[in-house]
Amino acid sequence: MGRPENAIRQRIIRALGGQPDLLILSNPSGVAEYTQTTDRGAPIGGVEDVDASSRRVEYGLGGRGGCDLIGFLHWVHPDPRPGLSDLRGAQTLGIEVKAPGKHRSQHQIRWHLQAAARGVWILEEATSAEQALSWLEECRGRLRSAGLHPAPADPGVLRALRAVVSPSR
């Protein structure tokens, strides 16, 4: 991701990161190259690496072509029956960040289509934080039209997370 896209991604993360019903995560993805190292002239492990195809490793959620940002838009479906718990869940979101005038690669298009076919909502070419916020409002509207209500993450789970992350001593 180039510098303009990095700046846009950071602005989007700042804009979306404070939303109480959204968990937004950066998803660095790409291909890493493995380089065999030696110890005093001999290959580590004692054997030359002859399989060149094993020298490339894809990383990130979904590997090459994965969205730059992955989000989970939390929702609740209130159960009107007394004594029953509300149903809670999250809609998975993918945001592909692009500098103005730039477009998705074939790998990205393929990944986005596969994810969308499985229910992930994709913002295909986000060029600003304002665009991402507007799209988030559209996503909330889609949830509401399905009878679901955008809601902060489950407070009990958040309390448990805080206890694990910063346990009292």
PDB file of C-alpha atoms in Angstrom:
ATOM      1  CA  MET A   1       0.000   0.000   0.000  1.00  0.00           C
ATOM      2  CA  GLY A   2       1.475   3.331  -1.067  1.00  0.00           C
ATOM      3  CA  ARG A   3       1.870   6.442   1.069  1.00  0.00           C
ATOM      4  CA  PRO A   4      -1.375   8.165  -0.027  1.00  0.00           C
ATOM      5  CA  GLU A   5      -3.285   4.955   0.712  1.00  0.00           C
ATOM      6  CA  ASN A   6      -1.560   4.637   4.103  1.00  0.00           C
ATOM      7  CA  ALA A   7      -2.678   8.139   5.052  1.00  0.00           C
ATOM      8  CA  ILE A   8      -6.242   7.411   3.914  1.00  0.00           C
ATOM      9  CA  ARG A   9      -6.244   4.093   5.818  1.00  0.00           C
ATOM     10  CA  GLN A  10      -5.097   5.848   9.009  1.00  0.00           C
ATOM     11  CA  ARG A  11      -7.836   8.498   8.642  1.00  0.00           C
ATOM     12  CA  ILE A  12     -10.460   5.779   8.099  1.00  0.00           C
ATOM     13  CA  ILE A  13      -9.266   3.825  11.154  1.00  0.00           C
ATOM     14  CA  ARG A  14      -9.434   7.008  13.287  1.00  0.00           C
ATOM     15  CA  ALA A  15     -12.923   7.837  11.990  1.00  0.00           C
ATOM     16  CA  LEU A  16     -14.347   4.336  12.408  1.00  0.00           C
ATOM     17  CA  GLY A  17     -12.366   3.274  15.466  1.00  0.00           C
ATOM     18  CA  GLY A  18     -14.520   5.267  17.883  1.00  0.00           C
ATOM     19  CA  GLN A  19     -17.813   3.753  16.722  1.00  0.00           C
ATOM     20  CA  PRO A  20     -19.299   1.761  19.645  1.00  0.00           C
ATOM     21  CA  ASP A  21     -20.966  -0.805  17.380  1.00  0.00           C
ATOM     22  CA  LEU A  22     -17.919  -1.480  15.176  1.00  0.00           C
ATOM     23  CA  LEU A  23     -14.662  -3.341  15.664  1.00  0.00           C
ATOM     24  CA  ILE A  24     -12.274  -2.314  12.881  1.00  0.00           C
ATOM     25  CA  LEU A  25      -8.980  -4.126  12.254  1.00  0.00           C
ATOM     26  CA  SER A  26      -6.102  -3.510   9.889  1.00  0.00           C
ATOM     27  CA  ASN A  27      -5.422  -6.453   7.574  1.00  0.00           C
ATOM     28  CA  PRO A  28      -1.942  -6.205   6.096  1.00  0.00           C
ATOM     29  CA  SER A  29      -1.770  -8.804   3.347  1.00  0.00           C
ATOM     30  CA  GLY A  30       0.590  -9.794   0.592  1.00  0.00           C
ATOM     31  CA  VAL A  31       3.333 -12.249  -0.263  1.00  0.00           C
ATOM     32  CA  ALA A  32       6.532 -12.730   1.738  1.00  0.00           C
ATOM     33  CA  GLU A  33       9.658 -14.242   0.197  1.00  0.00           C
ATOM     34  CA  TYR A  34      11.676 -16.808   2.144  1.00  0.00           C
ATOM     35  CA  THR A  35      15.436 -16.568   1.886  1.00  0.00           C
ATOM     36  CA  GLN A  36      17.505 -19.548   3.003  1.00  0.00           C
ATOM     37  CA  THR A  37      20.199 -18.587   5.475  1.00  0.00           C
ATOM     38  CA  THR A  38      23.484 -20.283   6.133  1.00  0.00           C
ATOM     39  CA  ASP A  39      25.569 -20.943   9.201  1.00  0.00           C
ATOM     40  CA  ARG A  40      29.291 -20.625   8.338  1.00  0.00           C
ATOM     41  CA  GLY A  41      28.655 -21.500   4.713  1.00  0.00           C
ATOM     42  CA  ALA A  42      26.433 -24.542   5.377  1.00  0.00           C
ATOM     43  CA  PRO A  43      22.643 -24.333   5.028  1.00  0.00           C
ATOM     44  CA  ILE A  44      20.826 -24.266   8.350  1.00  0.00           C
ATOM     45  CA  GLY A  45      19.345 -27.709   8.812  1.00  0.00           C
ATOM     46  CA  GLY A  46      22.123 -29.159   6.671  1.00  0.00           C
ATOM     47  CA  VAL A  47      20.089 -29.486   3.463  1.00  0.00           C
ATOM     48  CA  GLU A  48      19.930 -27.178   0.458  1.00  0.00           C
ATOM     49  CA  ASP A  49      16.456 -25.776  -0.209  1.00  0.00           C
ATOM     50  CA  VAL A  50      15.622 -27.187  -3.636  1.00  0.00           C
ATOM     51  CA  ASP A  51      11.881 -26.458  -3.611  1.00  0.00           C
ATOM     52  CA  ALA A  52      11.706 -22.868  -4.857  1.00  0.00           C
ATOM     53  CA  SER A  53       7.888 -22.884  -4.708  1.00  0.00           C
ATOM     54  CA  SER A  54       8.015 -23.035  -0.907  1.00  0.00           C
ATOM     55  CA  ARG A  55       9.889 -19.732  -0.795  1.00  0.00           C
ATOM     56  CA  ARG A  56       6.725 -17.609  -1.048  1.00  0.00           C
ATOM     57  CA  VAL A  57       4.170 -17.295   1.740  1.00  0.00           C
ATOM     58  CA  GLU A  58       0.906 -15.390   1.523  1.00  0.00           C
ATOM     59  CA  TYR A  59      -0.123 -13.556   4.704  1.00  0.00           C
ATOM     60  CA  GLY A  60      -3.131 -11.621   5.942  1.00  0.00           C
ATOM     61  CA  LEU A  61      -6.770 -12.666   6.207  1.00  0.00           C
ATOM     62  CA  GLY A  62      -7.475 -14.445   2.937  1.00  0.00           C
ATOM     63  CA  GLY A  63      -3.940 -13.907   1.651  1.00  0.00           C
ATOM     64  CA  ARG A  64      -3.254 -11.872  -1.443  1.00  0.00           C
ATOM     65  CA  GLY A  65      -6.133  -9.611  -2.405  1.00  0.00           C
ATOM     66  CA  GLY A  66      -7.709  -9.386   1.067  1.00  0.00           C
ATOM     67  CA  CYS A  67      -9.345  -6.135   2.129  1.00  0.00           C
ATOM     68  CA  ASP A  68      -7.147  -3.535   3.831  1.00  0.00           C
ATOM     69  CA  LEU A  69      -9.573  -3.217   6.748  1.00  0.00           C
ATOM     70  CA  ILE A  70     -11.868  -5.833   8.251  1.00  0.00           C
ATOM     71  CA  GLY A  71     -14.769  -4.797  10.451  1.00  0.00           C
ATOM     72  CA  PHE A  72     -17.426  -6.425  12.591  1.00  0.00           C
ATOM     73  CA  LEU A  73     -20.630  -4.377  12.866  1.00  0.00           C
ATOM     74  CA  HIS A  74     -22.388  -5.564  16.017  1.00  0.00           C
ATOM     75  CA  TRP A  75     -26.149  -5.921  16.115  1.00  0.00           C
ATOM     76  CA  VAL A  76     -28.873  -7.105  18.457  1.00  0.00           C
ATOM     77  CA  HIS A  77     -32.272  -8.604  17.748  1.00  0.00           C
ATOM     78  CA  PRO A  78     -34.449  -8.060  20.817  1.00  0.00           C
ATOM     79  CA  ASP A  79     -36.487 -11.073  21.861  1.00  0.00           C
ATOM     80  CA  PRO A  80     -39.936  -9.807  22.914  1.00  0.00           C
ATOM     81  CA  ARG A  81     -40.667 -12.924  24.984  1.00  0.00           C
ATOM     82  CA  PRO A  82     -40.140 -12.413  28.710  1.00  0.00           C
ATOM     83  CA  GLY A  83     -37.100 -14.090  30.218  1.00  0.00           C
ATOM     84  CA  LEU A  84     -35.337 -14.810  26.930  1.00  0.00           C
ATOM     85  CA  SER A  85     -32.025 -13.244  25.914  1.00  0.00           C
ATOM     86  CA  ASP A  86     -31.675 -11.006  22.933  1.00  0.00           C
ATOM     87  CA  LEU A  87     -29.936 -12.488  19.905  1.00  0.00           C
ATOM     88  CA  ARG A  88     -26.544 -10.812  19.255  1.00  0.00           C
ATOM     89  CA  GLY A  89     -24.228 -11.071  16.286  1.00  0.00           C
ATOM     90  CA  ALA A  90     -21.986  -9.142  13.926  1.00  0.00           C
ATOM     91  CA  GLN A  91     -21.978  -8.441  10.214  1.00  0.00           C
ATOM     92  CA  THR A  92     -18.520  -8.780   8.667  1.00  0.00           C
ATOM     93  CA  LEU A  93     -17.338  -5.794   6.632  1.00  0.00           C
ATOM     94  CA  GLY A  94     -14.376  -5.389   4.288  1.00  0.00           C
ATOM     95  CA  ILE A  95     -12.924  -2.052   3.208  1.00  0.00           C
ATOM     96  CA  GLU A  96     -10.465  -1.739   0.333  1.00  0.00           C
ATOM     97  CA  VAL A  97      -8.550   1.536   0.621  1.00  0.00           C
ATOM     98  CA  LYS A  98      -7.476   3.244  -2.597  1.00  0.00           C
ATOM     99  CA  ALA A  99      -5.850   6.559  -3.444  1.00  0.00           C
ATOM    100  CA  PRO A 100      -8.046   8.669  -5.731  1.00  0.00           C
ATOM    101  CA  GLY A 101      -7.762   7.413  -9.319  1.00  0.00           C
ATOM    102  CA  LYS A 102      -6.395   3.987  -8.289  1.00  0.00           C
ATOM    103  CA  HIS A 103      -8.361   0.776  -8.794  1.00  0.00           C
ATOM    104  CA  ARG A 104      -8.470  -2.772  -7.455  1.00  0.00           C
ATOM    105  CA  SER A 105      -6.206  -5.504  -8.789  1.00  0.00           C
ATOM    106  CA  GLN A 106      -7.564  -8.755 -10.235  1.00  0.00           C
ATOM    107  CA  HIS A 107      -6.536 -10.533  -6.994  1.00  0.00           C
ATOM    108  CA  GLN A 108      -8.549  -8.010  -4.967  1.00  0.00           C
ATOM    109  CA  ILE A 109     -11.590  -8.247  -7.222  1.00  0.00           C
ATOM    110  CA  ARG A 110     -11.520 -12.047  -6.961  1.00  0.00           C
ATOM    111  CA  TRP A 111     -11.152 -11.949  -3.144  1.00  0.00           C
ATOM    112  CA  HIS A 112     -13.943  -9.378  -2.783  1.00  0.00           C
ATOM    113  CA  LEU A 113     -16.320 -11.409  -4.948  1.00  0.00           C
ATOM    114  CA  GLN A 114     -15.592 -14.593  -2.962  1.00  0.00           C
ATOM    115  CA  ALA A 115     -16.136 -12.776   0.337  1.00  0.00           C
ATOM    116  CA  ALA A 116     -19.327 -11.065  -0.872  1.00  0.00           C
ATOM    117  CA  ALA A 117     -20.698 -14.427  -2.035  1.00  0.00           C
ATOM    118  CA  ARG A 118     -20.352 -15.568   1.594  1.00  0.00           C
ATOM    119  CA  GLY A 119     -22.139 -12.571   3.090  1.00  0.00           C
ATOM    120  CA  VAL A 120     -19.318 -10.085   3.694  1.00  0.00           C
ATOM    121  CA  TRP A 121     -20.280  -6.511   2.857  1.00  0.00           C
ATOM    122  CA  ILE A 122     -17.503  -4.825   0.852  1.00  0.00           C
ATOM    123  CA  LEU A 123     -16.657  -1.169   0.313  1.00  0.00           C
ATOM    124  CA  GLU A 124     -14.682  -1.670  -2.888  1.00  0.00           C
ATOM    125  CA  GLU A 125     -12.626   1.516  -3.197  1.00  0.00           C
ATOM    126  CA  ALA A 126     -12.628   3.772  -0.140  1.00  0.00           C
ATOM    127  CA  THR A 127     -10.844   7.030  -0.907  1.00  0.00           C
ATOM    128  CA  SER A 128     -11.726   8.984   2.268  1.00  0.00           C
ATOM    129  CA  ALA A 129     -12.839   8.667   5.869  1.00  0.00           C
ATOM    130  CA  GLU A 130     -16.052  10.515   4.975  1.00  0.00           C
ATOM    131  CA  GLN A 131     -16.886   7.924   2.325  1.00  0.00           C
ATOM    132  CA  ALA A 132     -16.251   5.101   4.817  1.00  0.00           C
ATOM    133  CA  LEU A 133     -18.472   6.764   7.452  1.00  0.00           C
ATOM    134  CA  SER A 134     -21.265   7.257   4.903  1.00  0.00           C
ATOM    135  CA  TRP A 135     -20.981   3.590   3.870  1.00  0.00           C
ATOM    136  CA  LEU A 136     -21.085   2.528   7.541  1.00  0.00           C
ATOM    137  CA  GLU A 137     -24.407   4.393   7.870  1.00  0.00           C
ATOM    138  CA  GLU A 138     -25.695   2.500   4.810  1.00  0.00           C
ATOM    139  CA  CYS A 139     -24.651  -0.770   6.476  1.00  0.00           C
ATOM    140  CA  ARG A 140     -26.529   0.189   9.651  1.00  0.00           C
ATOM    141  CA  GLY A 141     -29.575   0.926   7.493  1.00  0.00           C
ATOM    142  CA  ARG A 142     -29.321  -2.524   5.894  1.00  0.00           C
ATOM    143  CA  LEU A 143     -29.278  -4.095   9.362  1.00  0.00           C
ATOM    144  CA  ARG A 144     -32.308  -2.062  10.461  1.00  0.00           C
ATOM    145  CA  SER A 145     -34.233  -3.054   7.330  1.00  0.00           C
ATOM    146  CA  ALA A 146     -33.624  -6.698   8.314  1.00  0.00           C
ATOM    147  CA  GLY A 147     -35.049  -6.092  11.807  1.00  0.00           C
ATOM    148  CA  LEU A 148     -31.619  -5.955  13.464  1.00  0.00           C
ATOM    149  CA  HIS A 149     -30.419  -3.031  15.549  1.00  0.00           C
ATOM    150  CA  PRO A 150     -26.814  -1.802  15.493  1.00  0.00           C
ATOM    151  CA  ALA A 151     -25.587  -2.049  19.076  1.00  0.00           C
ATOM    152  CA  PRO A 152     -22.372  -1.850  21.061  1.00  0.00           C
ATOM    153  CA  ALA A 153     -20.546  -5.121  21.619  1.00  0.00           C
ATOM    154  CA  ASP A 154     -21.874  -7.338  24.412  1.00  0.00           C
ATOM    155  CA  PRO A 155     -20.977  -5.545  27.681  1.00  0.00           C
ATOM    156  CA  GLY A 156     -20.312  -8.840  29.483  1.00  0.00           C
ATOM    157  CA  VAL A 157     -17.766  -9.876  26.878  1.00  0.00           C
ATOM    158  CA  LEU A 158     -16.115  -6.452  27.020  1.00  0.00           C
ATOM    159  CA  ARG A 159     -15.834  -6.707  30.830  1.00  0.00           C
ATOM    160  CA  ALA A 160     -14.232 -10.146  30.483  1.00  0.00           C
ATOM    161  CA  LEU A 161     -11.830  -8.790  27.859  1.00  0.00           C
ATOM    162  CA  ARG A 162     -10.809  -5.894  30.118  1.00  0.00           C
ATOM    163  CA  ALA A 163     -10.194  -8.355  32.960  1.00  0.00           C
ATOM    164  CA  VAL A 164      -7.881 -10.418  30.748  1.00  0.00           C
ATOM    165  CA  VAL A 165      -6.081  -7.457  29.183  1.00  0.00           C
ATOM    166  CA  SER A 166      -5.567  -5.525  32.430  1.00  0.00           C
ATOM    167  CA  PRO A 167      -6.025  -7.928  35.349  1.00  0.00           C
ATOM    168  CA  SER A 168      -5.928  -6.384  38.815  1.00  0.00           C
ATOM    169  CA  ARG A 169      -3.026  -7.556  40.889  1.00  0.00           C
TER     170      ARG A 169
END
